[in-house]
JSON list of C-alpha atoms in Angstrom, two decimals:
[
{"chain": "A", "resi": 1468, "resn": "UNK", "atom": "CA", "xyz": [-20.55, -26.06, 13.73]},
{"chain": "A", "resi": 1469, "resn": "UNK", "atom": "CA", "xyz": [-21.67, -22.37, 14.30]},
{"chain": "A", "resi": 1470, "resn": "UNK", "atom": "CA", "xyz": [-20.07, -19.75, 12.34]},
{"chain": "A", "resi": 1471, "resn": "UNK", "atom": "CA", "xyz": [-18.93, -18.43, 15.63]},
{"chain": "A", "resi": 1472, "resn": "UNK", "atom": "CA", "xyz": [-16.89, -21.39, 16.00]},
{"chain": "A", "resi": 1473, "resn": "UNK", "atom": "CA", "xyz": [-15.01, -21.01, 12.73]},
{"chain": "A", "resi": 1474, "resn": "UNK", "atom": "CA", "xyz": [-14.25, -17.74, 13.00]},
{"chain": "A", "resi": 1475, "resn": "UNK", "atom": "CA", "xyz": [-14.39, -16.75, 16.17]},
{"chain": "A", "resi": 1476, "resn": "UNK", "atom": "CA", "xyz": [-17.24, -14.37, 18.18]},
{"chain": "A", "resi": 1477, "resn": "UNK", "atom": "CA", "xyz": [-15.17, -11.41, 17.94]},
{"chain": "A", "resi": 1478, "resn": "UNK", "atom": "CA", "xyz": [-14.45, -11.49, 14.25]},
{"chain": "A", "resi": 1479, "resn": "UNK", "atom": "CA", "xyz": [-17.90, -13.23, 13.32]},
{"chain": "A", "resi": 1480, "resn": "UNK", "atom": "CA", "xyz": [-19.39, -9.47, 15.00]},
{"chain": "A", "resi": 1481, "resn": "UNK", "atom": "CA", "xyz": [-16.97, -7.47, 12.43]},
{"chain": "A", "resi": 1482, "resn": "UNK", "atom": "CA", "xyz": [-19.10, -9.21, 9.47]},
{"chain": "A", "resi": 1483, "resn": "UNK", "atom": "CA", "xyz": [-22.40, -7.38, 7.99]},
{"chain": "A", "resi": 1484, "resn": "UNK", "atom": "CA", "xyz": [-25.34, -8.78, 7.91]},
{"chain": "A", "resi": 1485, "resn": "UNK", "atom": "CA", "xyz": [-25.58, -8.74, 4.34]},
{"chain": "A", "resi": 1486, "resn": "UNK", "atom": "CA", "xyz": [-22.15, -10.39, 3.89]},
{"chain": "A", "resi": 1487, "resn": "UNK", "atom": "CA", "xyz": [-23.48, -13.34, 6.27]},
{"chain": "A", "resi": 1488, "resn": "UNK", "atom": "CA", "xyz": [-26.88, -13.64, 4.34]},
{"chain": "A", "resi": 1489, "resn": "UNK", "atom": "CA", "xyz": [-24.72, -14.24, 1.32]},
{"chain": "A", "resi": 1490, "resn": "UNK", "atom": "CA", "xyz": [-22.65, -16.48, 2.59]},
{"chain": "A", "resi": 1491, "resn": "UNK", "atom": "CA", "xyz": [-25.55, -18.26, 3.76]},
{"chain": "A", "resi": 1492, "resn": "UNK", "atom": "CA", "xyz": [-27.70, -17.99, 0.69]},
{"chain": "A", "resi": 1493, "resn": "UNK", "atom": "CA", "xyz": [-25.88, -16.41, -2.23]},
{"chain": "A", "resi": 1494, "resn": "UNK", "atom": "CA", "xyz": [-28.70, -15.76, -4.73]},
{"chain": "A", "resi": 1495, "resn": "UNK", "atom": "CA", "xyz": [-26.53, -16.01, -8.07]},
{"chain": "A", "resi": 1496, "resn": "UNK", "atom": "CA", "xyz": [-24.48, -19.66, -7.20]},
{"chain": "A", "resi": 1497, "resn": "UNK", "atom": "CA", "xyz": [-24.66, -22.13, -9.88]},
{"chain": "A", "resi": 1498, "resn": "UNK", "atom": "CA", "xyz": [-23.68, -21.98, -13.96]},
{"chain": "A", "resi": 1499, "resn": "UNK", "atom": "CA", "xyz": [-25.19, -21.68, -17.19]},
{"chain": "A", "resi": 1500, "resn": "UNK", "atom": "CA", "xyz": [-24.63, -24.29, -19.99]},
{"chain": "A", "resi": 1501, "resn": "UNK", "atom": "CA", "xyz": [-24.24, -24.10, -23.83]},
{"chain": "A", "resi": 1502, "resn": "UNK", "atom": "CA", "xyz": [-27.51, -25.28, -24.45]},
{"chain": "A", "resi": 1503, "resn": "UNK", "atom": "CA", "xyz": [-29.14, -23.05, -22.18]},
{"chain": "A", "resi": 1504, "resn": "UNK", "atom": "CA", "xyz": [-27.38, -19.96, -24.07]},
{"chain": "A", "resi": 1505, "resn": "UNK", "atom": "CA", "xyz": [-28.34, -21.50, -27.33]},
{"chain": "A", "resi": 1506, "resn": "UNK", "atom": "CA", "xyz": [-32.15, -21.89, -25.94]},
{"chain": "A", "resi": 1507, "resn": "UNK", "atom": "CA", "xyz": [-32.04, -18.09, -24.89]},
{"chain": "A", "resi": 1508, "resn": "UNK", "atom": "CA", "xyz": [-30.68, -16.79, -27.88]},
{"chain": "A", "resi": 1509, "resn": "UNK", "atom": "CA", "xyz": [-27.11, -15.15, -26.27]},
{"chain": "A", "resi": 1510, "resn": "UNK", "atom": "CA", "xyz": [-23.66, -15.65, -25.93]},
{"chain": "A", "resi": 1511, "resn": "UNK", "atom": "CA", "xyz": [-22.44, -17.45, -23.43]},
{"chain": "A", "resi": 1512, "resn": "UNK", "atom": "CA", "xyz": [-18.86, -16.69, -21.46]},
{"chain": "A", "resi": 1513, "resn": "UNK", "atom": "CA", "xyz": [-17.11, -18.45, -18.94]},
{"chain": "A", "resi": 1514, "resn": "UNK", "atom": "CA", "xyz": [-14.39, -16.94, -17.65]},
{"chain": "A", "resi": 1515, "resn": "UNK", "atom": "CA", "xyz": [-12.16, -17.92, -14.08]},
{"chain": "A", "resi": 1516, "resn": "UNK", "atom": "CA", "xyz": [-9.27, -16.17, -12.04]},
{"chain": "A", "resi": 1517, "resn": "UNK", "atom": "CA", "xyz": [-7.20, -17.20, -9.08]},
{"chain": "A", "resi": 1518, "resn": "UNK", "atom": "CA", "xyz": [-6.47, -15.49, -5.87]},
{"chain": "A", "resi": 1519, "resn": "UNK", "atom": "CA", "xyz": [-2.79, -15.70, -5.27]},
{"chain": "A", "resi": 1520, "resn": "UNK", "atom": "CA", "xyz": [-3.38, -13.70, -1.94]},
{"chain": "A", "resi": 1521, "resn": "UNK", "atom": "CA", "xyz": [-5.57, -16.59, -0.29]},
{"chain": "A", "resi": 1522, "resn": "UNK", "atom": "CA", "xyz": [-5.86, -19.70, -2.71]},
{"chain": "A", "resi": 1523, "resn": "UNK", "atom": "CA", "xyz": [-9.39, -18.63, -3.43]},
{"chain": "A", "resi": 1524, "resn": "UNK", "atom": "CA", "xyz": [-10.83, -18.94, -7.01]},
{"chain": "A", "resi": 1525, "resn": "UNK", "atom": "CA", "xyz": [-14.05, -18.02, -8.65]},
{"chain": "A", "resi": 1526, "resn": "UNK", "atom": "CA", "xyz": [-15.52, -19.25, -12.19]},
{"chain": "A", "resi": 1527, "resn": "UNK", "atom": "CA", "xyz": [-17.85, -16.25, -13.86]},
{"chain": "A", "resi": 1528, "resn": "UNK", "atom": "CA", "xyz": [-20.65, -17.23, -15.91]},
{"chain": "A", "resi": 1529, "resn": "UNK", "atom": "CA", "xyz": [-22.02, -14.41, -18.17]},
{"chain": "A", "resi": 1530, "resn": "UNK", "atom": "CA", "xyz": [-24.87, -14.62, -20.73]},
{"chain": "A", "resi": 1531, "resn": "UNK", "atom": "CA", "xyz": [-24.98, -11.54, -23.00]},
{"chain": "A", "resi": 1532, "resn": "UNK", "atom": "CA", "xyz": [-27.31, -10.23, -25.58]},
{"chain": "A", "resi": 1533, "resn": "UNK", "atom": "CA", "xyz": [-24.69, -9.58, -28.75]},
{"chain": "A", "resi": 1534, "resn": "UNK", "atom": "CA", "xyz": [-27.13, -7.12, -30.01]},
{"chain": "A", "resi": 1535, "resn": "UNK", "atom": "CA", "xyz": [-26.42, -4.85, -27.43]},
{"chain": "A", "resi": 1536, "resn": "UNK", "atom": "CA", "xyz": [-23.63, -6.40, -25.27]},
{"chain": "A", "resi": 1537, "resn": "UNK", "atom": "CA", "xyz": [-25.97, -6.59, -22.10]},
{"chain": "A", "resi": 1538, "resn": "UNK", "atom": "CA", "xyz": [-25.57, -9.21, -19.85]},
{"chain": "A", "resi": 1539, "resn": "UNK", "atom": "CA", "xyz": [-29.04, -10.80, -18.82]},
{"chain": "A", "resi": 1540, "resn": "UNK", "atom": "CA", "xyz": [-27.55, -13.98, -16.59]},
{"chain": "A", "resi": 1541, "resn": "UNK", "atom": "CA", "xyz": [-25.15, -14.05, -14.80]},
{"chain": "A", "resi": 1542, "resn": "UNK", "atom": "CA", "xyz": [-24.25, -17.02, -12.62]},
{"chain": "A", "resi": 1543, "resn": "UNK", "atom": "CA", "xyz": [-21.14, -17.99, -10.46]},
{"chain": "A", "resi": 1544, "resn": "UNK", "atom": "CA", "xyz": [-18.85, -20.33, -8.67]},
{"chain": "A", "resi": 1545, "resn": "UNK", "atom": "CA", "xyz": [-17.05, -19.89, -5.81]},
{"chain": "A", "resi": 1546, "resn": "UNK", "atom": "CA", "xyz": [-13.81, -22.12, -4.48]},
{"chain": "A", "resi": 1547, "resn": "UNK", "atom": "CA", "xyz": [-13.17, -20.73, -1.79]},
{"chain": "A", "resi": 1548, "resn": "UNK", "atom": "CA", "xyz": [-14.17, -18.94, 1.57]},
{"chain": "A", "resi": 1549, "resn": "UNK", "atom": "CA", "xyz": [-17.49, -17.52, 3.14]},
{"chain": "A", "resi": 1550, "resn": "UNK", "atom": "CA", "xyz": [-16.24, -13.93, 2.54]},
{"chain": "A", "resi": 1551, "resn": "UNK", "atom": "CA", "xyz": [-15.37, -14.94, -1.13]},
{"chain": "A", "resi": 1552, "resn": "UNK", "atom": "CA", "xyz": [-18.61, -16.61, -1.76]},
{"chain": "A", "resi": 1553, "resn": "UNK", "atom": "CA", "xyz": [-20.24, -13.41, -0.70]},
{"chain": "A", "resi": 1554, "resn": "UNK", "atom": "CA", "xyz": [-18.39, -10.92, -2.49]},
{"chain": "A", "resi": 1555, "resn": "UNK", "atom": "CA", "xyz": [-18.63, -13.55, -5.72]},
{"chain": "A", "resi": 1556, "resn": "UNK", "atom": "CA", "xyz": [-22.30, -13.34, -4.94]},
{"chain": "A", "resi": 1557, "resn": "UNK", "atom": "CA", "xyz": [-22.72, -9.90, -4.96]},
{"chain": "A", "resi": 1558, "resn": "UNK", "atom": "CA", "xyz": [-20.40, -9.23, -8.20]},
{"chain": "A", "resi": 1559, "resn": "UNK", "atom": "CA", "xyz": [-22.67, -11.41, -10.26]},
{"chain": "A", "resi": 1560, "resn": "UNK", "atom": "CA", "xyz": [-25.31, -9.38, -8.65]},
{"chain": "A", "resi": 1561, "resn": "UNK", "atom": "CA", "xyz": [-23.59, -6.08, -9.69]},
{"chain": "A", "resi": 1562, "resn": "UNK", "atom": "CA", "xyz": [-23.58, -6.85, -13.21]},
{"chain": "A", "resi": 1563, "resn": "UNK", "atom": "CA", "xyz": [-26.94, -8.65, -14.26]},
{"chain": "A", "resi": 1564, "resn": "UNK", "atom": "CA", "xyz": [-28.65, -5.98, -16.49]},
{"chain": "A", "resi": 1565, "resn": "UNK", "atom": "CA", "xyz": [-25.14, -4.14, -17.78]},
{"chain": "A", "resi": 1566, "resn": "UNK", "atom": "CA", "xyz": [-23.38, -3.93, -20.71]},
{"chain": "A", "resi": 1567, "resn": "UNK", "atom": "CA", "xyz": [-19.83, -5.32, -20.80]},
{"chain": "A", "resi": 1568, "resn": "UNK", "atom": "CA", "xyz": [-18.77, -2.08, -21.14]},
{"chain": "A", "resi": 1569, "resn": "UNK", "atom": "CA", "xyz": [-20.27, -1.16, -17.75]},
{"chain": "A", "resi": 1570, "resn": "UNK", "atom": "CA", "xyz": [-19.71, -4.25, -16.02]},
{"chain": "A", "resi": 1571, "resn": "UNK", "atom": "CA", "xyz": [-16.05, -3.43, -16.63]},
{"chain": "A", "resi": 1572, "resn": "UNK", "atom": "CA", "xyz": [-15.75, -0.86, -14.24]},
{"chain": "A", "resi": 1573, "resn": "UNK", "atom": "CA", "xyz": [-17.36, -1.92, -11.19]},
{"chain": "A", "resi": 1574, "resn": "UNK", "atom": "CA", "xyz": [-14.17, -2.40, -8.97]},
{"chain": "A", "resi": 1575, "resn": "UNK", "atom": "CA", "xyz": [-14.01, -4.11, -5.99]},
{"chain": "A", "resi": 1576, "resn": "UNK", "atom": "CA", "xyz": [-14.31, -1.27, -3.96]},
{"chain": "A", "resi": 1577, "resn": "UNK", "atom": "CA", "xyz": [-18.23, -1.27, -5.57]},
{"chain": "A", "resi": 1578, "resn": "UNK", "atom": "CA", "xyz": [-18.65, -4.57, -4.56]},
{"chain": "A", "resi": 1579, "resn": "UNK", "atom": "CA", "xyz": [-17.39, -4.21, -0.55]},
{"chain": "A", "resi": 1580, "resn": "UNK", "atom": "CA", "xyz": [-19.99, -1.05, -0.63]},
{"chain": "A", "resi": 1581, "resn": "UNK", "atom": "CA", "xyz": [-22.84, -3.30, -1.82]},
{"chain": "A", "resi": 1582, "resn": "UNK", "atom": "CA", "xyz": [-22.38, -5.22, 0.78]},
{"chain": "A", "resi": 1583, "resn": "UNK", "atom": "CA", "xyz": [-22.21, -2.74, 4.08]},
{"chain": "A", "resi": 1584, "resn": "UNK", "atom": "CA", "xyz": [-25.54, -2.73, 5.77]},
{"chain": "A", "resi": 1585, "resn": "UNK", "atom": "CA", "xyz": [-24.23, 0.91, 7.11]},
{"chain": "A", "resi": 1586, "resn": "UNK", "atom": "CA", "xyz": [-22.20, 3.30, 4.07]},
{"chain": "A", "resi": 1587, "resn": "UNK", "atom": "CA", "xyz": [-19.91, 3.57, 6.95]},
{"chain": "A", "resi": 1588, "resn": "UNK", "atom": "CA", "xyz": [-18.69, 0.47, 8.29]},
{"chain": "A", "resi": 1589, "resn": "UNK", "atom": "CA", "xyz": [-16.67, -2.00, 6.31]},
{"chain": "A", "resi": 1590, "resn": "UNK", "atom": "CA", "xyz": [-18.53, -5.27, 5.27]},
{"chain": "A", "resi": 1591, "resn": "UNK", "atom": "CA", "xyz": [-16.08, -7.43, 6.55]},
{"chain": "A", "resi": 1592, "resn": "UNK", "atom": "CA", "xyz": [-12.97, -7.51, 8.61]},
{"chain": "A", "resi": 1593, "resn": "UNK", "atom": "CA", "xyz": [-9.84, -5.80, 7.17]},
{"chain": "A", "resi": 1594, "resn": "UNK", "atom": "CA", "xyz": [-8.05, -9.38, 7.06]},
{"chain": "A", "resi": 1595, "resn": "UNK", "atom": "CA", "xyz": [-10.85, -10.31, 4.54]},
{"chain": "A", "resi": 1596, "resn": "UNK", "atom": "CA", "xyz": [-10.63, -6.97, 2.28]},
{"chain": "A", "resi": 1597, "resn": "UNK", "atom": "CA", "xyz": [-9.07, -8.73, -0.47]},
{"chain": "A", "resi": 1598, "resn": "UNK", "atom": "CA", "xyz": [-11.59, -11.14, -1.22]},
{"chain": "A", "resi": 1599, "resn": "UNK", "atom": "CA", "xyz": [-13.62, -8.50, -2.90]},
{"chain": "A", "resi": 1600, "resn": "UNK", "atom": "CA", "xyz": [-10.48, -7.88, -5.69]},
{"chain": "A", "resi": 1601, "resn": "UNK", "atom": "CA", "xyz": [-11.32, -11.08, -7.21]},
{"chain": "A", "resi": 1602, "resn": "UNK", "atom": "CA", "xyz": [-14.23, -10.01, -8.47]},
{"chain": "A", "resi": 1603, "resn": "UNK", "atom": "CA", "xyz": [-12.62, -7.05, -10.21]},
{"chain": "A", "resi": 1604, "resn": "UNK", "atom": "CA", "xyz": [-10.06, -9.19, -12.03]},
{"chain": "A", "resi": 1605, "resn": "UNK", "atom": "CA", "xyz": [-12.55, -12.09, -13.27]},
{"chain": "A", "resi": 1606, "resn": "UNK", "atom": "CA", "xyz": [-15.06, -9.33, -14.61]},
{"chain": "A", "resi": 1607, "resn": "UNK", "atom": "CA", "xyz": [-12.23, -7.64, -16.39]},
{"chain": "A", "resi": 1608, "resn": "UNK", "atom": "CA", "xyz": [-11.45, -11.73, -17.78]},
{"chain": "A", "resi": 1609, "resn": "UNK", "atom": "CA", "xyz": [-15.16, -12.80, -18.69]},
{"chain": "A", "resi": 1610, "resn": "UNK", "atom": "CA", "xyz": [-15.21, -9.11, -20.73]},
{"chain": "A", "resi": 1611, "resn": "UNK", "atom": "CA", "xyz": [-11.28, -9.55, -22.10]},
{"chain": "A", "resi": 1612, "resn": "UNK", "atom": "CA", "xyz": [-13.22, -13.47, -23.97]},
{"chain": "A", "resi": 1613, "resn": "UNK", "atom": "CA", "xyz": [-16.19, -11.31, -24.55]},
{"chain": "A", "resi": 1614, "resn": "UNK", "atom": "CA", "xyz": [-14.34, -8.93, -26.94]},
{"chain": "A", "resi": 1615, "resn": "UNK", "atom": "CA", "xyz": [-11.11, -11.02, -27.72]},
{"chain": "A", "resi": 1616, "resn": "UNK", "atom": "CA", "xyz": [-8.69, -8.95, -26.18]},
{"chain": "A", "resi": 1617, "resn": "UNK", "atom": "CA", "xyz": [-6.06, -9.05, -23.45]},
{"chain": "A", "resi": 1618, "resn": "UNK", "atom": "CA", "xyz": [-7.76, -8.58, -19.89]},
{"chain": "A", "resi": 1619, "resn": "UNK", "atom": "CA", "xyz": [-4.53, -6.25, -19.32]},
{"chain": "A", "resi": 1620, "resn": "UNK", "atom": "CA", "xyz": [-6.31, -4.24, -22.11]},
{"chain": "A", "resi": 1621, "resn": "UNK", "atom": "CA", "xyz": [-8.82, -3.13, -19.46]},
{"chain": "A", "resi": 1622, "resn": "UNK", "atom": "CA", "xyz": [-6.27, -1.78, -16.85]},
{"chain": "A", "resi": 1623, "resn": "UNK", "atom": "CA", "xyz": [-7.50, 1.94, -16.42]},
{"chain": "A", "resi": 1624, "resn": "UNK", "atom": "CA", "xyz": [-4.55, 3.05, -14.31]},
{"chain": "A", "resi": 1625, "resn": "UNK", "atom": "CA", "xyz": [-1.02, 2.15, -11.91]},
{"chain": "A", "resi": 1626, "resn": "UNK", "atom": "CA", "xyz": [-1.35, -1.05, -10.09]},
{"chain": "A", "resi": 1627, "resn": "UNK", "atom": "CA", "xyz": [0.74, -0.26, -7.12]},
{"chain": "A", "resi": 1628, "resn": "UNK", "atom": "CA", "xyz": [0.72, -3.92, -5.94]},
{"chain": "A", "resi": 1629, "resn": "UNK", "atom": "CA", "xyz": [1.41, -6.91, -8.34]},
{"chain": "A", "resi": 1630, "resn": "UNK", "atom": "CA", "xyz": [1.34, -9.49, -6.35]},
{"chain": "A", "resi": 1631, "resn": "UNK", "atom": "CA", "xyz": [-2.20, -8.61, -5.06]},
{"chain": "A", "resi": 1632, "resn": "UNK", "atom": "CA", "xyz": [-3.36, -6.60, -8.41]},
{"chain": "A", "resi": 1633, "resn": "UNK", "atom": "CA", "xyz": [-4.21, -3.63, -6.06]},
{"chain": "A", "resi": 1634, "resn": "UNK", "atom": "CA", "xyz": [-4.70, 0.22, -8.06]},
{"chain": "A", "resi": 1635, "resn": "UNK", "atom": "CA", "xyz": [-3.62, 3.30, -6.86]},
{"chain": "A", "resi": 1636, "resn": "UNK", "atom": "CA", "xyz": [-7.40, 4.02, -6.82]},
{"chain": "A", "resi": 1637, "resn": "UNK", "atom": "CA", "xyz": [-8.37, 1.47, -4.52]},
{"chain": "A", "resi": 1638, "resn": "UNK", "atom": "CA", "xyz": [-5.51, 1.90, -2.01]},
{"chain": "A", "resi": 1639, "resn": "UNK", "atom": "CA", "xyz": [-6.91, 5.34, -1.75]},
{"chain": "A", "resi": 1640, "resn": "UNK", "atom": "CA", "xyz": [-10.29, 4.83, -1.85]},
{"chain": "A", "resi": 1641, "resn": "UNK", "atom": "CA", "xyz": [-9.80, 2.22, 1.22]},
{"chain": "A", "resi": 1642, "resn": "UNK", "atom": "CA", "xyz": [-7.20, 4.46, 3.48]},
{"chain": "A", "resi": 1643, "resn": "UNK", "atom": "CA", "xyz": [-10.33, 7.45, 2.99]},
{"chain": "A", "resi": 1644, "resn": "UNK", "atom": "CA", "xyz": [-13.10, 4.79, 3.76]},
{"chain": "A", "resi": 1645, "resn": "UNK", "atom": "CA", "xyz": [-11.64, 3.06, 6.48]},
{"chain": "A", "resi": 1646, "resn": "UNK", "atom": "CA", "xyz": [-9.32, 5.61, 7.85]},
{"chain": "A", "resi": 1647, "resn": "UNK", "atom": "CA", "xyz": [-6.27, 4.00, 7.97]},
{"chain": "A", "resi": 1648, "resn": "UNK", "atom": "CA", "xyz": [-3.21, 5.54, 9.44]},
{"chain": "A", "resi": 1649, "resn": "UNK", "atom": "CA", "xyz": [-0.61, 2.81, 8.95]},
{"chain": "A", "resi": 1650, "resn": "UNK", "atom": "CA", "xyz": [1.24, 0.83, 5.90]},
{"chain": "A", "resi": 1651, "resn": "UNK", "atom": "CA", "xyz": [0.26, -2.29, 8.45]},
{"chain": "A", "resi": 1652, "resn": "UNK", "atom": "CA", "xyz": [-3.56, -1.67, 8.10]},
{"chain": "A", "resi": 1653, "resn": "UNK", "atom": "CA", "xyz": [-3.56, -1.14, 4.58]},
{"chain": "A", "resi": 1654, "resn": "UNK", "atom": "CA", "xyz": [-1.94, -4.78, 4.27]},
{"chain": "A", "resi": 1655, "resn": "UNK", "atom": "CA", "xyz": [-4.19, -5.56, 6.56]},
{"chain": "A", "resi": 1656, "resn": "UNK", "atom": "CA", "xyz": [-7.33, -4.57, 4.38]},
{"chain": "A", "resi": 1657, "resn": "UNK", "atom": "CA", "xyz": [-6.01, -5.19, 0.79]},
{"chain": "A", "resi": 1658, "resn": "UNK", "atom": "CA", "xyz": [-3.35, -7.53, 1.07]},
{"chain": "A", "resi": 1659, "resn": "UNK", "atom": "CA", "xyz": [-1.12, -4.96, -0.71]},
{"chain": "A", "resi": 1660, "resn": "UNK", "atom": "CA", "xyz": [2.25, -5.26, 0.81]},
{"chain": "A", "resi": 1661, "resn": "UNK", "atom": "CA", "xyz": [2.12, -9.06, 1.58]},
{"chain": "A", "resi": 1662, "resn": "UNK", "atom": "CA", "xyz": [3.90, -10.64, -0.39]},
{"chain": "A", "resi": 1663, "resn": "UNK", "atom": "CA", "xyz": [7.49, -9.63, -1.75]},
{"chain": "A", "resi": 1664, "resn": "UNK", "atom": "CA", "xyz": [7.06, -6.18, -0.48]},
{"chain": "A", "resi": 1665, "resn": "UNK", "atom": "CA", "xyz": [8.51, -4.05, -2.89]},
{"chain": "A", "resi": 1666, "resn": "UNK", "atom": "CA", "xyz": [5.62, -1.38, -2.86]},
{"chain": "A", "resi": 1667, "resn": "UNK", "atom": "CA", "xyz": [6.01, -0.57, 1.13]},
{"chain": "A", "resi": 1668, "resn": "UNK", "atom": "CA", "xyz": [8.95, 1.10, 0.37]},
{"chain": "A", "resi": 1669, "resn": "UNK", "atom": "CA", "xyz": [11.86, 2.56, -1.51]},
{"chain": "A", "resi": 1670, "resn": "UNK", "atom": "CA", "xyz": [14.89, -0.17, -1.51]},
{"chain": "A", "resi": 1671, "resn": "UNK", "atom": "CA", "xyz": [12.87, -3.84, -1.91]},
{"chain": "A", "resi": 1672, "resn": "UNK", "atom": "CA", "xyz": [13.14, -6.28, -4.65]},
{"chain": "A", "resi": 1673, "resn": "UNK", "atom": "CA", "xyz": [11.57, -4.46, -7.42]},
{"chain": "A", "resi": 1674, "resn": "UNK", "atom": "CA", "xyz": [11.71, -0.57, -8.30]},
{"chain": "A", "resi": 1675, "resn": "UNK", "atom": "CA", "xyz": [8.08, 1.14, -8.08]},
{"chain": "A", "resi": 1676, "resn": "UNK", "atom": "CA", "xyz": [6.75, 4.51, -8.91]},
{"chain": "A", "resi": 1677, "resn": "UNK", "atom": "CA", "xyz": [4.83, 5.16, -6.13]},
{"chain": "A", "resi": 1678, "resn": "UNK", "atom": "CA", "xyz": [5.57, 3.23, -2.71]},
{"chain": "A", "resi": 1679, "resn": "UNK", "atom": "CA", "xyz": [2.31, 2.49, 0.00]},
{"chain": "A", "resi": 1680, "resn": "UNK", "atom": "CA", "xyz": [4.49, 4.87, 2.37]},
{"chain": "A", "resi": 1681, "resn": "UNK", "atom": "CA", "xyz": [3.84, 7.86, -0.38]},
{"chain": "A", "resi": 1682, "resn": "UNK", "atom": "CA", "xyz": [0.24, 6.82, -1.01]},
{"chain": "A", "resi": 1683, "resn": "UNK", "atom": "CA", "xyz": [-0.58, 6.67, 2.69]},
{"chain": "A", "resi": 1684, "resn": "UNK", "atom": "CA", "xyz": [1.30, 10.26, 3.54]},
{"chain": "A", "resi": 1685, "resn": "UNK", "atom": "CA", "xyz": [-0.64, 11.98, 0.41]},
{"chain": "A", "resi": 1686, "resn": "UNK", "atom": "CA", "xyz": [-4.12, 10.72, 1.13]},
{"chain": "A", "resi": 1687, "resn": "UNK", "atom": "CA", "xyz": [-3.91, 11.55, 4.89]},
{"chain": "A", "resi": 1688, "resn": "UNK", "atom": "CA", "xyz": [-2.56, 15.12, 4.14]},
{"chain": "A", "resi": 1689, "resn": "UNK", "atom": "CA", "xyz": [-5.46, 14.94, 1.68]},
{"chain": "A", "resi": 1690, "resn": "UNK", "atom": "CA", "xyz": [-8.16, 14.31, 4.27]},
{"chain": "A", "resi": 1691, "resn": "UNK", "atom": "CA", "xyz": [-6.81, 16.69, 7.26]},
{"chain": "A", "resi": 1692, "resn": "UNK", "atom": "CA", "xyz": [-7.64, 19.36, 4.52]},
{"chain": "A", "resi": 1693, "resn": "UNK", "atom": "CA", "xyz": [-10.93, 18.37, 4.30]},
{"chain": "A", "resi": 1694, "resn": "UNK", "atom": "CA", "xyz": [-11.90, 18.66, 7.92]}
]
């Protein structure tokens, strides 16, 4: 069946060309076993997360050099759909030749960017936005057994939404990049918002600190100055 079929001509056209290569032929798919690590001299770590906003997983394969913490393989596996296979495929990508260190901060805000054939049109369909955060959570896993810490360790700021794992930086970075103007379309793109809804607004389930209504009114007042 044509991927036209499956997904429809309309939002088939809203997917970059690079995202549908990958999906067609992701270049870092597979694994890497103990006994190749012990044949190439590095350490091998394995590390998988869970996508509670679409059922999607992905398995990280790292091999790093202990002598300088760079990783020189890095393979993956991807349960899950075209867009996650993709975004997988282009993570592993993103962090072949890093040290953990570095590989630790590519978000997945990096990873939708790698994948836009133009810097500014999205990569895939707002619906689909999310698929990219796994990547940021299972890199922050594979370097949490790296080191032997907590993956929480490596949490550089607010997450806004828990039950997506979306940052205060990325909800920004995606209203600015995409130009959103409602609470609706930043669900939309992220998945922030989806779930139990306490971070629309003051008065859900749980208390926040900062609410997507606040977010979304600072960053537009942000950008009207900058015209």
């Amino acid at each position: 069946m044509a991927k036209a079929d499956l997904f429809g001509e309309a939002l088939w056209d809203q997917y970059s060309n690079k995202v549908s290569d990958r999906m067609n032929n992701p270049r870092n798919q597979g694994e890497i076993t103990e006994e190749e690590a012990k044949e190439r001299g590095g350490k091998l770590v394995v590390a998988d997360f869970g996508a509670e906003s679409c059922g999607d997983a992905v398995r990280l394969f790292w091999l790093v050099d202990e002598s300088n913490d760079k990783i020189i393989d890095t393979k993956f596996k991807s349960f899950g759909c075209g867009t996650a296979i993709a975004s997988s495929d282009m993570m592993a990508e993103l962090c072949l030749g890093k040290t953990v260190d570095e590989a630790v901060k590519i978000t997945n805000i990096d990873v939708e960017m790698a994948l836009r054939d133009d810097p500014n049109e999205p990569a895939v369909p707002g619906q689909k936005m999310h698929c990219s955060v796994m990547a940021y959570d299972v890199i922050k896993e594979a370097a949490a057994i790296y080191k032997g810490v907590d993956a929480d360790s490596f949490e550089r700021e607010n997450i806004v939404c828990e039950c997506a794992r979306i940052s205060l930086s990325t909800l920004k970075e995606v209203i600015k990049l995409n130009d959103l103007k409602t609470v609706e379309q930043i669900t939309d793109y992220t998945k922030a918002g989806a779930f139990c809804k306490s971070c629309i607004r003051p008065g859900g389930h749980e208390k926040k600190d900062i609410y997507l209504v606040d977010i979304l009114k600072d960053v537009r007042a942000e950008m009207d100055e900058e015209k």
